[in-house]
């Protein structure tokens, strides 16, 4: 793996927890629990590799439609994740942020998450961006409403992106989706514009450091042109 060509922003759609549990004859929540362990491994590994931003799709605005016990189970896992990883995140100099409508989350996970955001806000290492109660179209509509409220009459791409959730988060370089589905599923639509897409059949709970390295190696073989010609890229247009 080339150390100098590590994607700055890696985003992951962590899919397949339910199928992982089903294969073992277990309730779905066991798959999510195993999924959290994969999250822990990948956060630490990405930070060690020098990834600058890691965005993880943990809960979509549509996930509220899942059975009540699954939703409450996911919220409990979120609270436990924050409790368990709090000091580790601070120690690793990771800045923890959330993209999504955090105010609609239940009190307990919301207050734990807010405390970690506040405590880690001056950290200068990797930014861990957890997409919680996140929808890509909602993010765009929320941005437009904020722009209308601000009284700004004319925008360009730069101004628009300043109104997205967590505006410090740049465009995505590499999107990984596990479990064999080949969809974007309303994830970070604006920032995916020029992302390289990587799909693997591996279910999220089985996704580990080796699988992550495979995705990075694949990315490093890609030829990114951002709509330009090879010649322009060589002349250093970007
Ligand atoms: C998709 O699997 C996964 C989710 C909807 C949630 C992702 C959540 C986690 C990895 C655990 C929570 C994370 C944190 C950081 C607390 P699925 O249930 O759609 O799987 P399936 O398609 O096989 O049914």
PDB file of N, CA and C in Angstrom, residues 67-166:
ATOM      1  N   UNK A  67     -38.493  -2.459  13.122  1.00  0.00           N
ATOM      2  CA  UNK A  67     -39.233  -2.833  14.352  1.00  0.00           C
ATOM      3  C   UNK A  67     -38.683  -2.075  15.565  1.00  0.00           C
ATOM      4  N   UNK A  68     -39.619  -1.714  16.459  1.00  0.00           N
ATOM      5  CA  UNK A  68     -39.267  -0.881  17.615  1.00  0.00           C
ATOM      6  C   UNK A  68     -38.089  -1.423  18.427  1.00  0.00           C
ATOM      7  N   UNK A  69     -38.073  -2.768  18.616  1.00  0.00           N
ATOM      8  CA  UNK A  69     -36.986  -3.312  19.456  1.00  0.00           C
ATOM      9  C   UNK A  69     -35.639  -3.212  18.759  1.00  0.00           C
ATOM     10  N   UNK A  70     -35.650  -3.260  17.415  1.00  0.00           N
ATOM     11  CA  UNK A  70     -34.373  -3.104  16.696  1.00  0.00           C
ATOM     12  C   UNK A  70     -33.875  -1.659  16.823  1.00  0.00           C
ATOM     13  N   UNK A  71     -34.815  -0.697  16.694  1.00  0.00           N
ATOM     14  CA  UNK A  71     -34.436   0.720  16.808  1.00  0.00           C
ATOM     15  C   UNK A  71     -33.887   0.990  18.215  1.00  0.00           C
ATOM     16  N   UNK A  72     -34.606   0.527  19.234  1.00  0.00           N
ATOM     17  CA  UNK A  72     -34.134   0.820  20.589  1.00  0.00           C
ATOM     18  C   UNK A  72     -32.829   0.071  20.866  1.00  0.00           C
ATOM     19  N   UNK A  73     -32.675  -1.112  20.290  1.00  0.00           N
ATOM     20  CA  UNK A  73     -31.412  -1.853  20.423  1.00  0.00           C
ATOM     21  C   UNK A  73     -30.252  -1.070  19.807  1.00  0.00           C
ATOM     22  N   UNK A  74     -30.483  -0.480  18.646  1.00  0.00           N
ATOM     23  CA  UNK A  74     -29.425   0.303  17.988  1.00  0.00           C
ATOM     24  C   UNK A  74     -29.059   1.534  18.821  1.00  0.00           C
ATOM     25  N   UNK A  75     -30.071   2.152  19.437  1.00  0.00           N
ATOM     26  CA  UNK A  75     -29.818   3.333  20.280  1.00  0.00           C
ATOM     27  C   UNK A  75     -28.991   2.942  21.510  1.00  0.00           C
ATOM     28  N   UNK A  76     -29.316   1.767  22.086  1.00  0.00           N
ATOM     29  CA  UNK A  76     -28.535   1.280  23.236  1.00  0.00           C
ATOM     30  C   UNK A  76     -27.091   1.014  22.818  1.00  0.00           C
ATOM     31  N   UNK A  77     -26.929   0.393  21.635  1.00  0.00           N
ATOM     32  CA  UNK A  77     -25.568   0.113  21.159  1.00  0.00           C
ATOM     33  C   UNK A  77     -24.780   1.406  20.968  1.00  0.00           C
ATOM     34  N   UNK A  78     -25.482   2.447  20.518  1.00  0.00           N
ATOM     35  CA  UNK A  78     -24.818   3.740  20.320  1.00  0.00           C
ATOM     36  C   UNK A  78     -24.337   4.300  21.657  1.00  0.00           C
ATOM     37  N   UNK A  79     -25.219   4.258  22.670  1.00  0.00           N
ATOM     38  CA  UNK A  79     -24.824   4.737  24.004  1.00  0.00           C
ATOM     39  C   UNK A  79     -23.636   3.939  24.531  1.00  0.00           C
ATOM     40  N   UNK A  80     -23.705   2.612  24.363  1.00  0.00           N
ATOM     41  CA  UNK A  80     -22.615   1.757  24.865  1.00  0.00           C
ATOM     42  C   UNK A  80     -21.311   2.026  24.122  1.00  0.00           C
ATOM     43  N   UNK A  81     -21.438   2.251  22.807  1.00  0.00           N
ATOM     44  CA  UNK A  81     -20.246   2.541  21.999  1.00  0.00           C
ATOM     45  C   UNK A  81     -19.546   3.799  22.513  1.00  0.00           C
ATOM     46  N   UNK A  82     -20.350   4.843  22.770  1.00  0.00           N
ATOM     47  CA  UNK A  82     -19.759   6.103  23.245  1.00  0.00           C
ATOM     48  C   UNK A  82     -19.109   5.893  24.613  1.00  0.00           C
ATOM     49  N   UNK A  83     -19.820   5.214  25.520  1.00  0.00           N
ATOM     50  CA  UNK A  83     -19.251   4.951  26.851  1.00  0.00           C
ATOM     51  C   UNK A  83     -17.927   4.203  26.746  1.00  0.00           C
ATOM     52  N   UNK A  84     -17.944   3.146  25.924  1.00  0.00           N
ATOM     53  CA  UNK A  84     -16.780   2.260  25.856  1.00  0.00           C
ATOM     54  C   UNK A  84     -15.586   2.927  25.172  1.00  0.00           C
ATOM     55  N   UNK A  85     -15.851   3.692  24.115  1.00  0.00           N
ATOM     56  CA  UNK A  85     -14.750   4.218  23.304  1.00  0.00           C
ATOM     57  C   UNK A  85     -14.352   5.652  23.650  1.00  0.00           C
ATOM     58  N   UNK A  86     -15.059   6.276  24.591  1.00  0.00           N
ATOM     59  CA  UNK A  86     -14.829   7.692  24.924  1.00  0.00           C
ATOM     60  C   UNK A  86     -13.333   8.006  25.135  1.00  0.00           C
ATOM     61  N   UNK A  87     -12.724   7.286  26.102  1.00  0.00           N
ATOM     62  CA  UNK A  87     -11.340   7.635  26.451  1.00  0.00           C
ATOM     63  C   UNK A  87     -10.380   7.248  25.334  1.00  0.00           C
ATOM     64  N   UNK A  88     -10.702   6.180  24.617  1.00  0.00           N
ATOM     65  CA  UNK A  88      -9.856   5.738  23.510  1.00  0.00           C
ATOM     66  C   UNK A  88      -9.837   6.793  22.392  1.00  0.00           C
ATOM     67  N   UNK A  89     -11.008   7.339  22.117  1.00  0.00           N
ATOM     68  CA  UNK A  89     -11.134   8.359  21.069  1.00  0.00           C
ATOM     69  C   UNK A  89     -10.320   9.605  21.459  1.00  0.00           C
ATOM     70  N   UNK A  90     -10.426  10.000  22.711  1.00  0.00           N
ATOM     71  CA  UNK A  90      -9.678  11.173  23.177  1.00  0.00           C
ATOM     72  C   UNK A  90      -8.171  10.885  23.103  1.00  0.00           C
ATOM     73  N   UNK A  91      -7.782   9.697  23.573  1.00  0.00           N
ATOM     74  CA  UNK A  91      -6.366   9.312  23.569  1.00  0.00           C
ATOM     75  C   UNK A  91      -5.773   9.278  22.168  1.00  0.00           C
ATOM     76  N   UNK A  92      -6.579   8.799  21.203  1.00  0.00           N
ATOM     77  CA  UNK A  92      -6.087   8.692  19.821  1.00  0.00           C
ATOM     78  C   UNK A  92      -6.179  10.037  19.102  1.00  0.00           C
ATOM     79  N   UNK A  93      -6.552  11.105  19.806  1.00  0.00           N
ATOM     80  CA  UNK A  93      -6.623  12.452  19.231  1.00  0.00           C
ATOM     81  C   UNK A  93      -7.670  12.544  18.110  1.00  0.00           C
ATOM     82  N   UNK A  94      -8.682  11.663  18.178  1.00  0.00           N
ATOM     83  CA  UNK A  94      -9.738  11.640  17.158  1.00  0.00           C
ATOM     84  C   UNK A  94     -10.783  12.700  17.492  1.00  0.00           C
ATOM     85  N   UNK A  95     -11.206  13.427  16.457  1.00  0.00           N
ATOM     86  CA  UNK A  95     -12.288  14.397  16.649  1.00  0.00           C
ATOM     87  C   UNK A  95     -13.597  13.731  16.226  1.00  0.00           C
ATOM     88  N   UNK A  96     -14.534  13.641  17.163  1.00  0.00           N
ATOM     89  CA  UNK A  96     -15.791  12.943  16.904  1.00  0.00           C
ATOM     90  C   UNK A  96     -16.866  13.962  16.539  1.00  0.00           C
ATOM     91  N   UNK A  97     -17.491  13.765  15.395  1.00  0.00           N
ATOM     92  CA  UNK A  97     -18.592  14.653  14.998  1.00  0.00           C
ATOM     93  C   UNK A  97     -19.759  13.798  14.476  1.00  0.00           C
ATOM     94  N   UNK A  98     -20.907  14.441  14.371  1.00  0.00           N
ATOM     95  CA  UNK A  98     -22.092  13.729  13.884  1.00  0.00           C
ATOM     96  C   UNK A  98     -22.694  14.507  12.725  1.00  0.00           C
ATOM     97  N   UNK A  99     -23.139  13.792  11.687  1.00  0.00           N
ATOM     98  CA  UNK A  99     -23.910  14.408  10.619  1.00  0.00           C
ATOM     99  C   UNK A  99     -25.306  13.820  10.659  1.00  0.00           C
ATOM    100  N   UNK A 100     -26.306  14.680  10.723  1.00  0.00           N
ATOM    101  CA  UNK A 100     -27.686  14.201  10.768  1.00  0.00           C
ATOM    102  C   UNK A 100     -28.474  14.986  11.786  1.00  0.00           C
ATOM    103  N   UNK A 101     -29.753  14.651  11.894  1.00  0.00           N
ATOM    104  CA  UNK A 101     -30.623  15.383  12.809  1.00  0.00           C
ATOM    105  C   UNK A 101     -30.513  14.804  14.213  1.00  0.00           C
ATOM    106  N   UNK A 102     -29.460  15.204  14.887  1.00  0.00           N
ATOM    107  CA  UNK A 102     -29.139  14.672  16.215  1.00  0.00           C
ATOM    108  C   UNK A 102     -30.225  15.000  17.238  1.00  0.00           C
ATOM    109  N   UNK A 103     -30.885  16.151  17.063  1.00  0.00           N
ATOM    110  CA  UNK A 103     -31.881  16.578  18.064  1.00  0.00           C
ATOM    111  C   UNK A 103     -33.075  15.630  18.125  1.00  0.00           C
ATOM    112  N   UNK A 104     -33.279  14.808  17.082  1.00  0.00           N
ATOM    113  CA  UNK A 104     -34.423  13.881  17.099  1.00  0.00           C
ATOM    114  C   UNK A 104     -34.086  12.537  17.756  1.00  0.00           C
ATOM    115  N   UNK A 105     -32.854  12.375  18.231  1.00  0.00           N
ATOM    116  CA  UNK A 105     -32.471  11.115  18.894  1.00  0.00           C
ATOM    117  C   UNK A 105     -32.972  11.091  20.333  1.00  0.00           C
ATOM    118  N   UNK A 106     -33.182   9.889  20.912  1.00  0.00           N
ATOM    119  CA  UNK A 106     -33.591   9.838  22.327  1.00  0.00           C
ATOM    120  C   UNK A 106     -32.544  10.514  23.215  1.00  0.00           C
ATOM    121  N   UNK A 107     -33.017  11.002  24.394  1.00  0.00           N
ATOM    122  CA  UNK A 107     -32.159  11.786  25.303  1.00  0.00           C
ATOM    123  C   UNK A 107     -30.820  11.135  25.630  1.00  0.00           C
ATOM    124  N   UNK A 108     -30.864   9.832  25.995  1.00  0.00           N
ATOM    125  CA  UNK A 108     -29.632   9.226  26.506  1.00  0.00           C
ATOM    126  C   UNK A 108     -28.509   9.186  25.466  1.00  0.00           C
ATOM    127  N   UNK A 109     -28.740   8.543  24.291  1.00  0.00           N
ATOM    128  CA  UNK A 109     -27.638   8.553  23.323  1.00  0.00           C
ATOM    129  C   UNK A 109     -27.276   9.979  22.883  1.00  0.00           C
ATOM    130  N   UNK A 110     -28.300  10.864  22.776  1.00  0.00           N
ATOM    131  CA  UNK A 110     -28.006  12.223  22.312  1.00  0.00           C
ATOM    132  C   UNK A 110     -27.061  12.950  23.278  1.00  0.00           C
ATOM    133  N   UNK A 111     -27.340  12.844  24.577  1.00  0.00           N
ATOM    134  CA  UNK A 111     -26.495  13.594  25.511  1.00  0.00           C
ATOM    135  C   UNK A 111     -25.087  12.987  25.586  1.00  0.00           C
ATOM    136  N   UNK A 112     -24.979  11.672  25.461  1.00  0.00           N
ATOM    137  CA  UNK A 112     -23.643  11.039  25.471  1.00  0.00           C
ATOM    138  C   UNK A 112     -22.841  11.484  24.243  1.00  0.00           C
ATOM    139  N   UNK A 113     -23.533  11.460  23.100  1.00  0.00           N
ATOM    140  CA  UNK A 113     -22.887  11.857  21.849  1.00  0.00           C
ATOM    141  C   UNK A 113     -22.440  13.326  21.924  1.00  0.00           C
ATOM    142  N   UNK A 114     -23.310  14.184  22.469  1.00  0.00           N
ATOM    143  CA  UNK A 114     -22.970  15.614  22.565  1.00  0.00           C
ATOM    144  C   UNK A 114     -21.741  15.832  23.450  1.00  0.00           C
ATOM    145  N   UNK A 115     -21.650  15.044  24.506  1.00  0.00           N
ATOM    146  CA  UNK A 115     -20.513  15.185  25.417  1.00  0.00           C
ATOM    147  C   UNK A 115     -19.204  14.788  24.717  1.00  0.00           C
ATOM    148  N   UNK A 116     -19.267  13.722  23.916  1.00  0.00           N
ATOM    149  CA  UNK A 116     -18.052  13.296  23.204  1.00  0.00           C
ATOM    150  C   UNK A 116     -17.665  14.323  22.125  1.00  0.00           C
ATOM    151  N   UNK A 117     -18.673  14.888  21.471  1.00  0.00           N
ATOM    152  CA  UNK A 117     -18.386  15.922  20.457  1.00  0.00           C
ATOM    153  C   UNK A 117     -17.662  17.088  21.137  1.00  0.00           C
ATOM    154  N   UNK A 118     -18.205  17.515  22.275  1.00  0.00           N
ATOM    155  CA  UNK A 118     -17.652  18.669  22.997  1.00  0.00           C
ATOM    156  C   UNK A 118     -16.230  18.364  23.500  1.00  0.00           C
ATOM    157  N   UNK A 119     -16.050  17.182  24.079  1.00  0.00           N
ATOM    158  CA  UNK A 119     -14.745  16.850  24.677  1.00  0.00           C
ATOM    159  C   UNK A 119     -13.664  16.674  23.614  1.00  0.00           C
ATOM    160  N   UNK A 120     -14.059  16.211  22.426  1.00  0.00           N
ATOM    161  CA  UNK A 120     -13.042  15.911  21.405  1.00  0.00           C
ATOM    162  C   UNK A 120     -12.879  17.042  20.394  1.00  0.00           C
ATOM    163  N   UNK A 121     -13.552  18.178  20.637  1.00  0.00           N
ATOM    164  CA  UNK A 121     -13.639  19.185  19.560  1.00  0.00           C
ATOM    165  C   UNK A 121     -12.304  19.825  19.174  1.00  0.00           C
ATOM    166  N   UNK A 122     -11.333  19.816  20.085  1.00  0.00           N
ATOM    167  CA  UNK A 122     -10.034  20.410  19.728  1.00  0.00           C
ATOM    168  C   UNK A 122      -9.009  19.373  19.289  1.00  0.00           C
ATOM    169  N   UNK A 123      -9.433  18.111  19.174  1.00  0.00           N
ATOM    170  CA  UNK A 123      -8.497  17.083  18.718  1.00  0.00           C
ATOM    171  C   UNK A 123      -8.116  17.339  17.262  1.00  0.00           C
ATOM    172  N   UNK A 124      -6.871  16.967  16.930  1.00  0.00           N
ATOM    173  CA  UNK A 124      -6.343  17.323  15.612  1.00  0.00           C
ATOM    174  C   UNK A 124      -6.069  16.105  14.729  1.00  0.00           C
ATOM    175  N   UNK A 125      -6.410  14.907  15.222  1.00  0.00           N
ATOM    176  CA  UNK A 125      -6.186  13.700  14.416  1.00  0.00           C
ATOM    177  C   UNK A 125      -7.361  13.446  13.480  1.00  0.00           C
ATOM    178  N   UNK A 126      -7.614  12.176  13.208  1.00  0.00           N
ATOM    179  CA  UNK A 126      -8.696  11.824  12.288  1.00  0.00           C
ATOM    180  C   UNK A 126     -10.044  12.350  12.779  1.00  0.00           C
ATOM    181  N   UNK A 127     -10.867  12.789  11.834  1.00  0.00           N
ATOM    182  CA  UNK A 127     -12.244  13.172  12.159  1.00  0.00           C
ATOM    183  C   UNK A 127     -13.128  11.942  11.931  1.00  0.00           C
ATOM    184  N   UNK A 128     -13.796  11.500  12.997  1.00  0.00           N
ATOM    185  CA  UNK A 128     -14.748  10.393  12.883  1.00  0.00           C
ATOM    186  C   UNK A 128     -16.138  11.008  12.786  1.00  0.00           C
ATOM    187  N   UNK A 129     -16.720  10.879  11.592  1.00  0.00           N
ATOM    188  CA  UNK A 129     -18.011  11.511  11.309  1.00  0.00           C
ATOM    189  C   UNK A 129     -19.088  10.427  11.296  1.00  0.00           C
ATOM    190  N   UNK A 130     -19.876  10.373  12.348  1.00  0.00           N
ATOM    191  CA  UNK A 130     -20.920   9.351  12.438  1.00  0.00           C
ATOM    192  C   UNK A 130     -22.218   9.920  11.855  1.00  0.00           C
ATOM    193  N   UNK A 131     -22.714   9.270  10.802  1.00  0.00           N
ATOM    194  CA  UNK A 131     -23.975   9.709  10.211  1.00  0.00           C
ATOM    195  C   UNK A 131     -25.113   9.055  10.998  1.00  0.00           C
ATOM    196  N   UNK A 132     -25.841   9.880  11.735  1.00  0.00           N
ATOM    197  CA  UNK A 132     -26.891   9.407  12.645  1.00  0.00           C
ATOM    198  C   UNK A 132     -28.180  10.129  12.311  1.00  0.00           C
ATOM    199  N   UNK A 133     -29.241   9.396  12.144  1.00  0.00           N
ATOM    200  CA  UNK A 133     -30.499  10.003  11.708  1.00  0.00           C
ATOM    201  C   UNK A 133     -30.198  10.876  10.495  1.00  0.00           C
ATOM    202  N   UNK A 134     -29.470  10.257   9.566  1.00  0.00           N
ATOM    203  CA  UNK A 134     -28.967  10.968   8.390  1.00  0.00           C
ATOM    204  C   UNK A 134     -29.720  10.554   7.123  1.00  0.00           C
ATOM    205  N   UNK A 135     -30.052  11.543   6.292  1.00  0.00           N
ATOM    206  CA  UNK A 135     -30.601  11.305   4.957  1.00  0.00           C
ATOM    207  C   UNK A 135     -29.951  12.318   4.008  1.00  0.00           C
ATOM    208  N   UNK A 136     -29.480  11.822   2.869  1.00  0.00           N
ATOM    209  CA  UNK A 136     -28.766  12.703   1.938  1.00  0.00           C
ATOM    210  C   UNK A 136     -29.640  13.802   1.361  1.00  0.00           C
ATOM    211  N   UNK A 137     -30.879  13.449   1.003  1.00  0.00           N
ATOM    212  CA  UNK A 137     -31.774  14.473   0.453  1.00  0.00           C
ATOM    213  C   UNK A 137     -32.171  15.461   1.540  1.00  0.00           C
ATOM    214  N   UNK A 138     -32.398  14.943   2.755  1.00  0.00           N
ATOM    215  CA  UNK A 138     -32.746  15.847   3.872  1.00  0.00           C
ATOM    216  C   UNK A 138     -31.608  16.824   4.125  1.00  0.00           C
ATOM    217  N   UNK A 139     -30.370  16.338   4.019  1.00  0.00           N
ATOM    218  CA  UNK A 139     -29.219  17.226   4.230  1.00  0.00           C
ATOM    219  C   UNK A 139     -29.253  18.384   3.220  1.00  0.00           C
ATOM    220  N   UNK A 140     -29.579  18.048   1.975  1.00  0.00           N
ATOM    221  CA  UNK A 140     -29.617  19.078   0.924  1.00  0.00           C
ATOM    222  C   UNK A 140     -30.780  20.043   1.175  1.00  0.00           C
ATOM    223  N   UNK A 141     -31.941  19.500   1.526  1.00  0.00           N
ATOM    224  CA  UNK A 141     -33.106  20.362   1.788  1.00  0.00           C
ATOM    225  C   UNK A 141     -32.848  21.237   3.022  1.00  0.00           C
ATOM    226  N   UNK A 142     -32.253  20.644   4.066  1.00  0.00           N
ATOM    227  CA  UNK A 142     -31.916  21.433   5.263  1.00  0.00           C
ATOM    228  C   UNK A 142     -30.962  22.573   4.898  1.00  0.00           C
ATOM    229  N   UNK A 143     -29.995  22.275   4.027  1.00  0.00           N
ATOM    230  CA  UNK A 143     -29.031  23.312   3.602  1.00  0.00           C
ATOM    231  C   UNK A 143     -29.770  24.442   2.867  1.00  0.00           C
ATOM    232  N   UNK A 144     -30.670  24.060   1.979  1.00  0.00           N
ATOM    233  CA  UNK A 144     -31.404  25.081   1.206  1.00  0.00           C
ATOM    234  C   UNK A 144     -32.236  25.953   2.151  1.00  0.00           C
ATOM    235  N   UNK A 145     -32.888  25.327   3.126  1.00  0.00           N
ATOM    236  CA  UNK A 145     -33.680  26.125   4.075  1.00  0.00           C
ATOM    237  C   UNK A 145     -32.799  27.074   4.888  1.00  0.00           C
ATOM    238  N   UNK A 146     -31.606  26.608   5.272  1.00  0.00           N
ATOM    239  CA  UNK A 146     -30.688  27.480   6.017  1.00  0.00           C
ATOM    240  C   UNK A 146     -30.240  28.650   5.134  1.00  0.00           C
ATOM    241  N   UNK A 147     -30.042  28.383   3.852  1.00  0.00           N
ATOM    242  CA  UNK A 147     -29.631  29.444   2.926  1.00  0.00           C
ATOM    243  C   UNK A 147     -30.760  30.467   2.785  1.00  0.00           C
ATOM    244  N   UNK A 148     -32.006  29.963   2.647  1.00  0.00           N
ATOM    245  CA  UNK A 148     -33.158  30.878   2.531  1.00  0.00           C
ATOM    246  C   UNK A 148     -33.272  31.745   3.791  1.00  0.00           C
ATOM    247  N   UNK A 149     -33.086  31.123   4.966  1.00  0.00           N
ATOM    248  CA  UNK A 149     -33.149  31.861   6.240  1.00  0.00           C
ATOM    249  C   UNK A 149     -32.065  32.924   6.335  1.00  0.00           C
ATOM    250  N   UNK A 150     -30.895  32.624   5.757  1.00  0.00           N
ATOM    251  CA  UNK A 150     -29.756  33.541   5.891  1.00  0.00           C
ATOM    252  C   UNK A 150     -29.939  34.795   5.040  1.00  0.00           C
ATOM    253  N   UNK A 151     -30.847  34.752   4.089  1.00  0.00           N
ATOM    254  CA  UNK A 151     -31.082  35.919   3.234  1.00  0.00           C
ATOM    255  C   UNK A 151     -30.134  35.985   2.040  1.00  0.00           C
ATOM    256  N   UNK A 152     -29.238  35.001   1.918  1.00  0.00           N
ATOM    257  CA  UNK A 152     -28.319  34.982   0.761  1.00  0.00           C
ATOM    258  C   UNK A 152     -29.146  34.813  -0.514  1.00  0.00           C
ATOM    259  N   UNK A 153     -28.824  35.652  -1.529  1.00  0.00           N
ATOM    260  CA  UNK A 153     -29.648  35.649  -2.748  1.00  0.00           C
ATOM    261  C   UNK A 153     -29.055  34.796  -3.861  1.00  0.00           C
ATOM    262  N   UNK A 154     -27.735  34.626  -3.812  1.00  0.00           N
ATOM    263  CA  UNK A 154     -27.106  33.864  -4.890  1.00  0.00           C
ATOM    264  C   UNK A 154     -26.039  32.956  -4.293  1.00  0.00           C
ATOM    265  N   UNK A 155     -25.995  31.739  -4.757  1.00  0.00           N
ATOM    266  CA  UNK A 155     -24.995  30.818  -4.189  1.00  0.00           C
ATOM    267  C   UNK A 155     -24.157  30.200  -5.297  1.00  0.00           C
ATOM    268  N   UNK A 156     -22.996  29.673  -4.903  1.00  0.00           N
ATOM    269  CA  UNK A 156     -22.231  28.813  -5.815  1.00  0.00           C
ATOM    270  C   UNK A 156     -21.956  27.506  -5.052  1.00  0.00           C
ATOM    271  N   UNK A 157     -21.192  26.611  -5.662  1.00  0.00           N
ATOM    272  CA  UNK A 157     -20.995  25.300  -5.022  1.00  0.00           C
ATOM    273  C   UNK A 157     -20.316  25.436  -3.664  1.00  0.00           C
ATOM    274  N   UNK A 158     -19.368  26.366  -3.576  1.00  0.00           N
ATOM    275  CA  UNK A 158     -18.626  26.537  -2.311  1.00  0.00           C
ATOM    276  C   UNK A 158     -19.577  27.032  -1.219  1.00  0.00           C
ATOM    277  N   UNK A 159     -20.365  28.057  -1.542  1.00  0.00           N
ATOM    278  CA  UNK A 159     -21.293  28.592  -0.530  1.00  0.00           C
ATOM    279  C   UNK A 159     -22.288  27.508  -0.134  1.00  0.00           C
ATOM    280  N   UNK A 160     -22.803  26.783  -1.128  1.00  0.00           N
ATOM    281  CA  UNK A 160     -23.771  25.734  -0.819  1.00  0.00           C
ATOM    282  C   UNK A 160     -23.193  24.711   0.154  1.00  0.00           C
ATOM    283  N   UNK A 161     -21.963  24.279  -0.125  1.00  0.00           N
ATOM    284  CA  UNK A 161     -21.403  23.224   0.740  1.00  0.00           C
ATOM    285  C   UNK A 161     -21.132  23.731   2.153  1.00  0.00           C
ATOM    286  N   UNK A 162     -21.005  25.039   2.326  1.00  0.00           N
ATOM    287  CA  UNK A 162     -20.855  25.600   3.682  1.00  0.00           C
ATOM    288  C   UNK A 162     -22.121  25.428   4.527  1.00  0.00           C
ATOM    289  N   UNK A 163     -23.245  25.114   3.895  1.00  0.00           N
ATOM    290  CA  UNK A 163     -24.510  24.955   4.635  1.00  0.00           C
ATOM    291  C   UNK A 163     -24.890  23.493   4.868  1.00  0.00           C
ATOM    292  N   UNK A 164     -24.031  22.573   4.375  1.00  0.00           N
ATOM    293  CA  UNK A 164     -24.314  21.146   4.629  1.00  0.00           C
ATOM    294  C   UNK A 164     -24.044  20.825   6.102  1.00  0.00           C
ATOM    295  N   UNK A 165     -24.447  19.620   6.548  1.00  0.00           N
ATOM    296  CA  UNK A 165     -24.088  19.199   7.910  1.00  0.00           C
ATOM    297  C   UNK A 165     -22.553  19.144   7.969  1.00  0.00           C
ATOM    298  N   UNK A 166     -21.980  19.481   9.089  1.00  0.00           N
ATOM    299  CA  UNK A 166     -20.524  19.394   9.296  1.00  0.00           C
ATOM    300  C   UNK A 166     -19.742  19.915   8.084  1.00  0.00           C
TER     301      UNK A 166
END
